[in-house]
PDB file of N, CA, C and O in Angstrom:
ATOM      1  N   UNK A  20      17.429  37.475 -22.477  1.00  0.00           N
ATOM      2  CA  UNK A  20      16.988  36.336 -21.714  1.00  0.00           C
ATOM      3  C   UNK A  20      17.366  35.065 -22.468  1.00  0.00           C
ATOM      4  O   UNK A  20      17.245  34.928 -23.685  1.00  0.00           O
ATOM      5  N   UNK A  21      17.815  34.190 -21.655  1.00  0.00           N
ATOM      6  CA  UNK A  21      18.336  33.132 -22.463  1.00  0.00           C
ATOM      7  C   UNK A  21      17.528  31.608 -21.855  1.00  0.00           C
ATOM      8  O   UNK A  21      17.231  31.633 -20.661  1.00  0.00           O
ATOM      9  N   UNK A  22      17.194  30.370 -22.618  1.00  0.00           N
ATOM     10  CA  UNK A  22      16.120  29.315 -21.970  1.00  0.00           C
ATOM     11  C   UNK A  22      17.717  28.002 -21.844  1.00  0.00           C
ATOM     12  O   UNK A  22      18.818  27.865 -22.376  1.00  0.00           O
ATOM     13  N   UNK A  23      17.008  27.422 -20.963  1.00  0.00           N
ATOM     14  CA  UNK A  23      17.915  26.540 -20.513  1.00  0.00           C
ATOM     15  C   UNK A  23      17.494  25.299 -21.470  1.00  0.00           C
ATOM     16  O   UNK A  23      16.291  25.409 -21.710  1.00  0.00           O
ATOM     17  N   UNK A  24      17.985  24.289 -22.030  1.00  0.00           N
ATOM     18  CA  UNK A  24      17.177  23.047 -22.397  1.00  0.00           C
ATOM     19  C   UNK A  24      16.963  22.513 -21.254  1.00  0.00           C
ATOM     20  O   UNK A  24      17.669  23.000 -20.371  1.00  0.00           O
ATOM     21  N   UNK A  25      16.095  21.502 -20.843  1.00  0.00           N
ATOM     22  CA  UNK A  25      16.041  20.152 -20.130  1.00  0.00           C
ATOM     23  C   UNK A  25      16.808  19.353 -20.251  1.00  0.00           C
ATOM     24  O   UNK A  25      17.101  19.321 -21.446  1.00  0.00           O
ATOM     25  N   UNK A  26      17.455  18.505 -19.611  1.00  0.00           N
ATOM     26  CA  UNK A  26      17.759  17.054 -19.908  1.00  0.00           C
ATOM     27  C   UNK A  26      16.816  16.372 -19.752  1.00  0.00           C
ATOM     28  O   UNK A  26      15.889  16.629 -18.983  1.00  0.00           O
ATOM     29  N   UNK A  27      16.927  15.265 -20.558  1.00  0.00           N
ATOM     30  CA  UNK A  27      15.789  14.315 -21.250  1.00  0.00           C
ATOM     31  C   UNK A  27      15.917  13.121 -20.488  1.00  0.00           C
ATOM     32  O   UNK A  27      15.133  12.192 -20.295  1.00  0.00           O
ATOM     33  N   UNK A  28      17.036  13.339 -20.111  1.00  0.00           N
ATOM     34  CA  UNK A  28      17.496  11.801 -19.549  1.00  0.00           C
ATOM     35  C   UNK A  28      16.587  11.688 -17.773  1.00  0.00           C
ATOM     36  O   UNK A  28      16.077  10.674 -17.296  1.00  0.00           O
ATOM     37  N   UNK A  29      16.668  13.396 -16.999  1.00  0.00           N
ATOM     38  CA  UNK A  29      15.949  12.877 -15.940  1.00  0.00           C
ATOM     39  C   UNK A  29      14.559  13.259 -15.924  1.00  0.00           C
ATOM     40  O   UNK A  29      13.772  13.019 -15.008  1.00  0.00           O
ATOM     41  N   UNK A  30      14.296  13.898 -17.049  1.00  0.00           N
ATOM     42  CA  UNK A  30      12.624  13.930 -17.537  1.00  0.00           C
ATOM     43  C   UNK A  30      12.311  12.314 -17.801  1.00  0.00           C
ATOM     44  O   UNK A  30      11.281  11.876 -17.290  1.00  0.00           O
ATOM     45  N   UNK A  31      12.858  11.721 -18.306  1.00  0.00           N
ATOM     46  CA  UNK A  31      12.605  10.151 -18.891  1.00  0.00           C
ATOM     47  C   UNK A  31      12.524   9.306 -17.362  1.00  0.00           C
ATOM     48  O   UNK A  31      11.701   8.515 -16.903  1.00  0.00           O
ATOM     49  N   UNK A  32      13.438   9.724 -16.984  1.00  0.00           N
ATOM     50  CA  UNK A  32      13.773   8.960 -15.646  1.00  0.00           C
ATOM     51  C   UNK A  32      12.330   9.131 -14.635  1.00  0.00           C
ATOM     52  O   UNK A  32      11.812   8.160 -14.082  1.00  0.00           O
ATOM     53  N   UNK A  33      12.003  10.012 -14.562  1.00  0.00           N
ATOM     54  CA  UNK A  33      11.059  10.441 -13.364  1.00  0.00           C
ATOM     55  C   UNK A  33       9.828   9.788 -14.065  1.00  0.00           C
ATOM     56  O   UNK A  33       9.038   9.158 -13.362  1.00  0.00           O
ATOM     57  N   UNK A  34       9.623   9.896 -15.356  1.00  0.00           N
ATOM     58  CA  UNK A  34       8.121   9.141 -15.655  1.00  0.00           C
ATOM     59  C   UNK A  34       8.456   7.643 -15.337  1.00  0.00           C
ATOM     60  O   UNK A  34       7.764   6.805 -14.758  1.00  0.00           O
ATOM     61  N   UNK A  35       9.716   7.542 -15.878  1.00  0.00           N
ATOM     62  CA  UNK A  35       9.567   5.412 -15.457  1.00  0.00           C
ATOM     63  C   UNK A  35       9.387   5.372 -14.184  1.00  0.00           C
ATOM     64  O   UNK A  35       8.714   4.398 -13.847  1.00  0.00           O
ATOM     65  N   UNK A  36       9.736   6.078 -13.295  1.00  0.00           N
ATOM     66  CA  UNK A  36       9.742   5.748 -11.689  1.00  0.00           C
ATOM     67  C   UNK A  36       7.908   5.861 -11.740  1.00  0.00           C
ATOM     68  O   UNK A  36       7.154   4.901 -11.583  1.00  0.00           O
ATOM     69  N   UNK A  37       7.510   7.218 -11.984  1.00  0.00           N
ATOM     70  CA  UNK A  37       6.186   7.352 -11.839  1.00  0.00           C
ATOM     71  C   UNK A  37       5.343   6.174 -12.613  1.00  0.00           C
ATOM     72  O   UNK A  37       4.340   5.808 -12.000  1.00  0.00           O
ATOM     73  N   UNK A  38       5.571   5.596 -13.732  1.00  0.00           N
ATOM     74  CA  UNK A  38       4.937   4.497 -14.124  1.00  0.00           C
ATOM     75  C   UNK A  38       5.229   3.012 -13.198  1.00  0.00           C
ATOM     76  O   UNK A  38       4.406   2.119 -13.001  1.00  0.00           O
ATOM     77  N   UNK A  39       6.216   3.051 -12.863  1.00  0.00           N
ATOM     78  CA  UNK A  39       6.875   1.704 -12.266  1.00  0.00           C
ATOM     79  C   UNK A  39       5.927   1.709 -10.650  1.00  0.00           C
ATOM     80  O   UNK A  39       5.423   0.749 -10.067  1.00  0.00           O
ATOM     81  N   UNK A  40       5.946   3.166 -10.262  1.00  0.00           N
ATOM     82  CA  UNK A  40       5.178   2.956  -8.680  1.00  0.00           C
ATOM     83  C   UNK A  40       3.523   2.528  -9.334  1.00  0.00           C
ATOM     84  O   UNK A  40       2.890   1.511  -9.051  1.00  0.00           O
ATOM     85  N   UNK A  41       3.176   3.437 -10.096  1.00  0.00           N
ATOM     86  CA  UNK A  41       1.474   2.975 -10.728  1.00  0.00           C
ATOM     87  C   UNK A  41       1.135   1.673 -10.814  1.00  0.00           C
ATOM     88  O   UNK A  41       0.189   1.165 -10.213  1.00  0.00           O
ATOM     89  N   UNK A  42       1.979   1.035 -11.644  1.00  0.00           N
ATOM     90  CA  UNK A  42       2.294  -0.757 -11.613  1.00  0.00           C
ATOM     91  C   UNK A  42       2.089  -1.311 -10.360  1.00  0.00           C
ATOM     92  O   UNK A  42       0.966  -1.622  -9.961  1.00  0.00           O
ATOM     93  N   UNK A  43       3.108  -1.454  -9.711  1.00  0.00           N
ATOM     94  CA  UNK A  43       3.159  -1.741  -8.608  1.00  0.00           C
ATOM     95  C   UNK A  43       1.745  -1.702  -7.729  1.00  0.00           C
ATOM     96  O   UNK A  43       1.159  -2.767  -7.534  1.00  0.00           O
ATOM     97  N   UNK A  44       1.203  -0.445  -7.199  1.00  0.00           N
ATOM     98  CA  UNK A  44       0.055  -0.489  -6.829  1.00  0.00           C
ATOM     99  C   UNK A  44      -1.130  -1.146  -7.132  1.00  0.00           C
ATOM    100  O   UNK A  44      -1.972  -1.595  -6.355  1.00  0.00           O
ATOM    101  N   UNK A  45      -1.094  -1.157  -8.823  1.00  0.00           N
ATOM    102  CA  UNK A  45      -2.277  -1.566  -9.150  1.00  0.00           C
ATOM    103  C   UNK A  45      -1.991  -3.553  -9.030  1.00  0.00           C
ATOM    104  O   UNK A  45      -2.946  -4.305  -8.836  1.00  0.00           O
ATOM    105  N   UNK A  46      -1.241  -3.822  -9.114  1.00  0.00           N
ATOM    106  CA  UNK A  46      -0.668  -5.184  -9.099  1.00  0.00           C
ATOM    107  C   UNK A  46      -0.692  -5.867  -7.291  1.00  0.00           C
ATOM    108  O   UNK A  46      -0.893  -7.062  -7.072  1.00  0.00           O
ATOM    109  N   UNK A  47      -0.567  -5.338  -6.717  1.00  0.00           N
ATOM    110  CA  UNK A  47      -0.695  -5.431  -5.158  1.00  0.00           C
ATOM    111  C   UNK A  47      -1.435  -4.323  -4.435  1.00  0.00           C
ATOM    112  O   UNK A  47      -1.051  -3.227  -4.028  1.00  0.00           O
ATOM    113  N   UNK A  48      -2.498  -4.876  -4.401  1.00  0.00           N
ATOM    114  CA  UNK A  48      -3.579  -4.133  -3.955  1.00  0.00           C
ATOM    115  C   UNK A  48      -3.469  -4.624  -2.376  1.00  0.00           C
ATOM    116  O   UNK A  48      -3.306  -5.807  -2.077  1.00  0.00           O
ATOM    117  N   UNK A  49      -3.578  -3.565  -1.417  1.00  0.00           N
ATOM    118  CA  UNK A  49      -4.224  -3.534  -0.101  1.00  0.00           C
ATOM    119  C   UNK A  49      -5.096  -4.125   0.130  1.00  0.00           C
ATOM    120  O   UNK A  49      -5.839  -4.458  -0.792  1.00  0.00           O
ATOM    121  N   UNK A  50      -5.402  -4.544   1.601  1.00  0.00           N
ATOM    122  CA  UNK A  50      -6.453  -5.392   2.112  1.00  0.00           C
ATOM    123  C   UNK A  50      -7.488  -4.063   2.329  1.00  0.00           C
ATOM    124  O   UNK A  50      -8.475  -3.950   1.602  1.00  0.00           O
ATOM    125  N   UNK A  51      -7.188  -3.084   3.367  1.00  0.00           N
ATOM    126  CA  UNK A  51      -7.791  -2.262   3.431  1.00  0.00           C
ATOM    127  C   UNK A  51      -9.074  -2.023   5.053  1.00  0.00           C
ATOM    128  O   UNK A  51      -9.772  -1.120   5.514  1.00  0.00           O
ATOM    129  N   UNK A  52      -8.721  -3.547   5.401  1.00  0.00           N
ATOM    130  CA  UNK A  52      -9.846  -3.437   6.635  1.00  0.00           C
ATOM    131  C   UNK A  52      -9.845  -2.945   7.562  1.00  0.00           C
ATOM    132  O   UNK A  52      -9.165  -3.599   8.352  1.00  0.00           O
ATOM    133  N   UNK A  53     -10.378  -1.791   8.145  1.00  0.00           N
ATOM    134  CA  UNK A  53     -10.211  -1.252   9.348  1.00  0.00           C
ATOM    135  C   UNK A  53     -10.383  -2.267  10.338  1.00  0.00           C
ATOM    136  O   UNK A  53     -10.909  -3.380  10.365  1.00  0.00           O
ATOM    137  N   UNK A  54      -9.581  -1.300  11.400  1.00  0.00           N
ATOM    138  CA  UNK A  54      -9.437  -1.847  12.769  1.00  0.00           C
ATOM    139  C   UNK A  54     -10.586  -2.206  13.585  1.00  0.00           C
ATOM    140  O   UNK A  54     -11.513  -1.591  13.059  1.00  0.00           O
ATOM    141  N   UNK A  55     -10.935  -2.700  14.337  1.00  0.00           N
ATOM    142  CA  UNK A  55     -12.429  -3.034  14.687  1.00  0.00           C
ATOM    143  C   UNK A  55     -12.672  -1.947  16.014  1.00  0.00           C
ATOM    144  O   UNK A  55     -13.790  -1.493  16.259  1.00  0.00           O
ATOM    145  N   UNK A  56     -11.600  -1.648  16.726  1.00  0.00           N
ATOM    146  CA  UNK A  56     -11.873  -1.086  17.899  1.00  0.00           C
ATOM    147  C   UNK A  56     -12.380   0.751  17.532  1.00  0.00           C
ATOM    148  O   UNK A  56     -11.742   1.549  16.845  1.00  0.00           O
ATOM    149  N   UNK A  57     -13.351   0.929  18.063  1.00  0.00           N
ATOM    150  CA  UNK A  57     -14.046   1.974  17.205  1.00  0.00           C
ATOM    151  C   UNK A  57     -13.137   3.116  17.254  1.00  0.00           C
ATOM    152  O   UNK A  57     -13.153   3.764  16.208  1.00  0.00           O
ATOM    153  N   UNK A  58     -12.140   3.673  18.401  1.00  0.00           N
ATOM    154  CA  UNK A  58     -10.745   4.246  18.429  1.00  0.00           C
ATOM    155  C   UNK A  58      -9.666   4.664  17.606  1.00  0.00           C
ATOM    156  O   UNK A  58      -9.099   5.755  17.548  1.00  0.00           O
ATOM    157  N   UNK A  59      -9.446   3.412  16.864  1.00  0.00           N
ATOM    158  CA  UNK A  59      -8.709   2.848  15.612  1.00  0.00           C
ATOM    159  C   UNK A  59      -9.373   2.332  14.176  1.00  0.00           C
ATOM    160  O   UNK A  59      -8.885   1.614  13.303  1.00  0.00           O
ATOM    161  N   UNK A  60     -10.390   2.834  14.248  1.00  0.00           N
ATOM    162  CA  UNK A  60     -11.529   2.803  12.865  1.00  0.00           C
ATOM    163  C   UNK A  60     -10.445   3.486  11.803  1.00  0.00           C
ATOM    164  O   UNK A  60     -10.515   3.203  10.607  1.00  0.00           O
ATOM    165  N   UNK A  61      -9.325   4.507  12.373  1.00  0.00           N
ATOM    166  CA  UNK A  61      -8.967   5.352  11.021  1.00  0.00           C
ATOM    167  C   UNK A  61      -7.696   4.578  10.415  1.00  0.00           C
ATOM    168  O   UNK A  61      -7.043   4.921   9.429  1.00  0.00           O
ATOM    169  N   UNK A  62      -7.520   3.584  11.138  1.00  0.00           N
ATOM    170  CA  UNK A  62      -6.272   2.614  10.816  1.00  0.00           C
ATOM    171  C   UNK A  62      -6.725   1.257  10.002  1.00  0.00           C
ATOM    172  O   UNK A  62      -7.491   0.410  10.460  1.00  0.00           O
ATOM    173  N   UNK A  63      -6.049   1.212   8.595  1.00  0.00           N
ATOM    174  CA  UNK A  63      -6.719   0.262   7.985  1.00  0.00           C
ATOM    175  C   UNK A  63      -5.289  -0.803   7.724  1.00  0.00           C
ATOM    176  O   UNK A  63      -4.103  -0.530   7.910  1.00  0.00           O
ATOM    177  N   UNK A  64      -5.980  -2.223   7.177  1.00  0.00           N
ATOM    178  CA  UNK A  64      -4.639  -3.068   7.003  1.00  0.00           C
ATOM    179  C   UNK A  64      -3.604  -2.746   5.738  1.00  0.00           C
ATOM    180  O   UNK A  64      -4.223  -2.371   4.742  1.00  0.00           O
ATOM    181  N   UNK A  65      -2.902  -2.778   5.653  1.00  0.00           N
ATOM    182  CA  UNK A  65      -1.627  -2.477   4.570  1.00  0.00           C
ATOM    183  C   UNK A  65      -1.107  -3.667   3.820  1.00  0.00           C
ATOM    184  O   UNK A  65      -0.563  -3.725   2.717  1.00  0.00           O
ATOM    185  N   UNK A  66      -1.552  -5.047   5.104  1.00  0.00           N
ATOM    186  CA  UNK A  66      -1.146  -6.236   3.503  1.00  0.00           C
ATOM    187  C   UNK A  66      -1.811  -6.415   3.096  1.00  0.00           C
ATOM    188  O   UNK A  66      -2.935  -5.918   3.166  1.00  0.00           O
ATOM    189  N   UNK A  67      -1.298  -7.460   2.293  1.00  0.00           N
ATOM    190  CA  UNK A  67      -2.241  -7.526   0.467  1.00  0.00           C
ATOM    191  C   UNK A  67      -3.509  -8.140   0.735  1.00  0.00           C
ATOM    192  O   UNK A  67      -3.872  -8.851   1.672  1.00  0.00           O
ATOM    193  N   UNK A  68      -4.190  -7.659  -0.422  1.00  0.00           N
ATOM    194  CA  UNK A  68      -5.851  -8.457  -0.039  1.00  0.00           C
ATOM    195  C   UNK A  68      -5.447 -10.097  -0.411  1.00  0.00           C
ATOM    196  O   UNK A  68      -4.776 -10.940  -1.006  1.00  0.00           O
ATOM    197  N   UNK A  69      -6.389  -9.745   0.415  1.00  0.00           N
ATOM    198  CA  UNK A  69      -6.392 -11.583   0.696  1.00  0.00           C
ATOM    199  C   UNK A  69      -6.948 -12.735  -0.815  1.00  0.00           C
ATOM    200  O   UNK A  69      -7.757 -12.191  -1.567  1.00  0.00           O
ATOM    201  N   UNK A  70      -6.720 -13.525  -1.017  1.00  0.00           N
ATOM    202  CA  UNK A  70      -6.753 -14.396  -1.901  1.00  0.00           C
ATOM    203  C   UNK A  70      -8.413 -14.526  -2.394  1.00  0.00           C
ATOM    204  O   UNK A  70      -9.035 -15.488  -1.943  1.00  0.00           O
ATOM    205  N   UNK A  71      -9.121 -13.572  -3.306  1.00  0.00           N
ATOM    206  CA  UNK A  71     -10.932 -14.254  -3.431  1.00  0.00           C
ATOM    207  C   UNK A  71     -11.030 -15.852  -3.676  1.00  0.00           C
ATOM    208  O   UNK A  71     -12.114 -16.404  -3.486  1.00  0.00           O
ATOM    209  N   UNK A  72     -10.160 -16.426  -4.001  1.00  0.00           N
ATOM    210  CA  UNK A  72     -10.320 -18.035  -4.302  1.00  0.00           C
ATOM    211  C   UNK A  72     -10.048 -18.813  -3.521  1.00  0.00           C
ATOM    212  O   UNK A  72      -9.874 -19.988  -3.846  1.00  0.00           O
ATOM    213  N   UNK A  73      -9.924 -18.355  -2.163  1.00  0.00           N
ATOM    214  CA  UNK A  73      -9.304 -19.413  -0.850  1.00  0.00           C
ATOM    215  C   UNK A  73     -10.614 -19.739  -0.525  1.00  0.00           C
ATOM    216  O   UNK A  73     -11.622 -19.037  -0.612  1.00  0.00           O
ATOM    217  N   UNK A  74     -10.437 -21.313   0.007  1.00  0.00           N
ATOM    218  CA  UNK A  74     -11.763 -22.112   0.101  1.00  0.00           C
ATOM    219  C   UNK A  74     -12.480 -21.679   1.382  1.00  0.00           C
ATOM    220  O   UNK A  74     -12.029 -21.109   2.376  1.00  0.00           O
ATOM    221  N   UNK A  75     -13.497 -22.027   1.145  1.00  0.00           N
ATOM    222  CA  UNK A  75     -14.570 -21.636   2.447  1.00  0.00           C
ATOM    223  C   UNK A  75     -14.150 -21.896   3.271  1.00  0.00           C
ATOM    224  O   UNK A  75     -13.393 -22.867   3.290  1.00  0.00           O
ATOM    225  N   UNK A  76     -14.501 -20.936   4.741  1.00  0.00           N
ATOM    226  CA  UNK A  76     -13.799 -21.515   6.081  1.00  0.00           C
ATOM    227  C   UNK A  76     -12.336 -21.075   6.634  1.00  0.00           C
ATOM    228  O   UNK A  76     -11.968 -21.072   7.808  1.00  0.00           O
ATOM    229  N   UNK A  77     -11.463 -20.635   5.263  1.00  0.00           N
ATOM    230  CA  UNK A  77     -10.337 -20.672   5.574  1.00  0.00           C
ATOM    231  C   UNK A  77      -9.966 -19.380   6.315  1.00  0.00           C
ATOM    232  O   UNK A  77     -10.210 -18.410   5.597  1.00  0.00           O
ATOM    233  N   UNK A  78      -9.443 -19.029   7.542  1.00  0.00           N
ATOM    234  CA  UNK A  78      -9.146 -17.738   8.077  1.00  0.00           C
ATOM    235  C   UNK A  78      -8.298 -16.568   7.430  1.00  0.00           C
ATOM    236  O   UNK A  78      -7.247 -16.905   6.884  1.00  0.00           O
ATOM    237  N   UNK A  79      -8.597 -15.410   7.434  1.00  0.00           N
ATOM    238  CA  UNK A  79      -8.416 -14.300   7.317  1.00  0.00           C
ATOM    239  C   UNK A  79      -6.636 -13.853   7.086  1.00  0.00           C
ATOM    240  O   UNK A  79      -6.090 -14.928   7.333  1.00  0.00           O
ATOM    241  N   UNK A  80      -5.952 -13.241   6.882  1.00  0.00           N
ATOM    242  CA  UNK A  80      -4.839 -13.117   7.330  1.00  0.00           C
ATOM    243  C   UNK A  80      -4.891 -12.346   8.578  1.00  0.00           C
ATOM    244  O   UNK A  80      -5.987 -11.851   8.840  1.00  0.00           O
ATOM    245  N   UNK A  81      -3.887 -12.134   9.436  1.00  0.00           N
ATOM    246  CA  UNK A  81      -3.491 -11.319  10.299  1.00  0.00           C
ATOM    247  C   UNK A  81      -3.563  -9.994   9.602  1.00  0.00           C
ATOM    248  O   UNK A  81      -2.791  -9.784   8.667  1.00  0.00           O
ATOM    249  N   UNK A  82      -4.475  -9.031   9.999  1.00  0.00           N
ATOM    250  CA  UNK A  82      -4.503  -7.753   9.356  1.00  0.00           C
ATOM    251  C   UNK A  82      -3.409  -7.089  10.472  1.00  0.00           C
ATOM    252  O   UNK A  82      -3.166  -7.475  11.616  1.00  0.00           O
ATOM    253  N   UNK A  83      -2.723  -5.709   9.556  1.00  0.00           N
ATOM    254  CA  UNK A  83      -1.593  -5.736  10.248  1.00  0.00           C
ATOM    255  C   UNK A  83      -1.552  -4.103   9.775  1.00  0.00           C
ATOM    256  O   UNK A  83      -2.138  -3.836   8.725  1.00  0.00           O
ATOM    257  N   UNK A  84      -0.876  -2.993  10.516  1.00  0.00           N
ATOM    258  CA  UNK A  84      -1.003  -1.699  10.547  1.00  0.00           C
ATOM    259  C   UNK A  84       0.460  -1.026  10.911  1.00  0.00           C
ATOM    260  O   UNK A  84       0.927  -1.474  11.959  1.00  0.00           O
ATOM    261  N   UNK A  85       1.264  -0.046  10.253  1.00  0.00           N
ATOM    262  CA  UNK A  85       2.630  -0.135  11.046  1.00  0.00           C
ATOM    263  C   UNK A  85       3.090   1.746  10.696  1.00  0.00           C
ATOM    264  O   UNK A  85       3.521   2.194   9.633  1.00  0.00           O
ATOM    265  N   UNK A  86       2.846   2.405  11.804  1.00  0.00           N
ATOM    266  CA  UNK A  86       2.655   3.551  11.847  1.00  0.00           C
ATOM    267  C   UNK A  86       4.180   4.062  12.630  1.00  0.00           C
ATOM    268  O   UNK A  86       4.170   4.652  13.710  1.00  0.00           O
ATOM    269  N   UNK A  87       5.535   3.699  11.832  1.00  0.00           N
ATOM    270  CA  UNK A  87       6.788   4.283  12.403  1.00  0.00           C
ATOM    271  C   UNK A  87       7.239   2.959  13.496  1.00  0.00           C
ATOM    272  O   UNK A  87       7.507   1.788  13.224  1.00  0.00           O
ATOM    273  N   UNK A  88       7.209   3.473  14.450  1.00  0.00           N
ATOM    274  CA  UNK A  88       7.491   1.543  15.940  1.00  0.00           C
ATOM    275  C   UNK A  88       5.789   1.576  15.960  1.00  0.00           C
ATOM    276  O   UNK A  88       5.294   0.460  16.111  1.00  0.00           O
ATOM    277  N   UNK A  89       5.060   2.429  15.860  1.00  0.00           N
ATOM    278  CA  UNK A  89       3.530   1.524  16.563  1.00  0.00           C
ATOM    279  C   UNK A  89       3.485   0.424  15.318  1.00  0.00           C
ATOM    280  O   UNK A  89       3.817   0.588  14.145  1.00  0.00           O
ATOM    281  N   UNK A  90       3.021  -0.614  15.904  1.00  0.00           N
ATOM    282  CA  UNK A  90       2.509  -1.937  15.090  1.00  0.00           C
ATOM    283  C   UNK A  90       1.130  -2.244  15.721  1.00  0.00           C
ATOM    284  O   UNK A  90       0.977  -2.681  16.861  1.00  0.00           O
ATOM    285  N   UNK A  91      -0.221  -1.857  14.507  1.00  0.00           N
ATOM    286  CA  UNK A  91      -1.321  -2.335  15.574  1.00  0.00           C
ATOM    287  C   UNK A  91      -1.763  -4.047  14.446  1.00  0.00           C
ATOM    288  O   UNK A  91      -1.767  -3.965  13.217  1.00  0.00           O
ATOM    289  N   UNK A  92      -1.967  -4.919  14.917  1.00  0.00           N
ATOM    290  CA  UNK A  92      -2.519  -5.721  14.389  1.00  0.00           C
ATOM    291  C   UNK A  92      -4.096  -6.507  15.364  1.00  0.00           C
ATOM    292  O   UNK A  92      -4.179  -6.678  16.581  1.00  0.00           O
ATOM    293  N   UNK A  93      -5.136  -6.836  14.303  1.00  0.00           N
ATOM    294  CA  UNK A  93      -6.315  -7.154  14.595  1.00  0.00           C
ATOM    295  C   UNK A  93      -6.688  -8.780  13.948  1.00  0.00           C
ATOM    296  O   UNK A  93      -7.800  -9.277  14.128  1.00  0.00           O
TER     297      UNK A  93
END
């Protein structure tokens, strides 16, 4: 029986990708708000949370949902 080595190069490769997506996520976080229509409760928003330091009053973004061509926005 004979062992193969690895290459190192796409062992190396696959953790930077896997670190680089982790980043990413944690750096742009989701809004996350479900849909209001009780139907679409399981559909939540996908852009970024919204700003905690935007001044009082100021509106919401367009929460926005995009499931292939369906586009639901609330």
């Amino acid at each position: 029986m004979t062992t193969k080595a690895k290459a190192k190069g796409d062992d190396h490769e696959a953790e930077q990708e896997a670190q680089a997506a982790a980043a990413a996520g944690e750096a742009e976080q989701a809004c996350g708000k479900p849909h209001h229509l009780p139907a679409l409760a399981h559909i939540t928003c996908t852009e970024p949370a919204p700003d905690p330091d935007r001044p009082p009053g100021t509106p919401e973004h367009e929460h926005r949902y995009q499931d292939g061509d369906a586009l639901y926005q609330w």
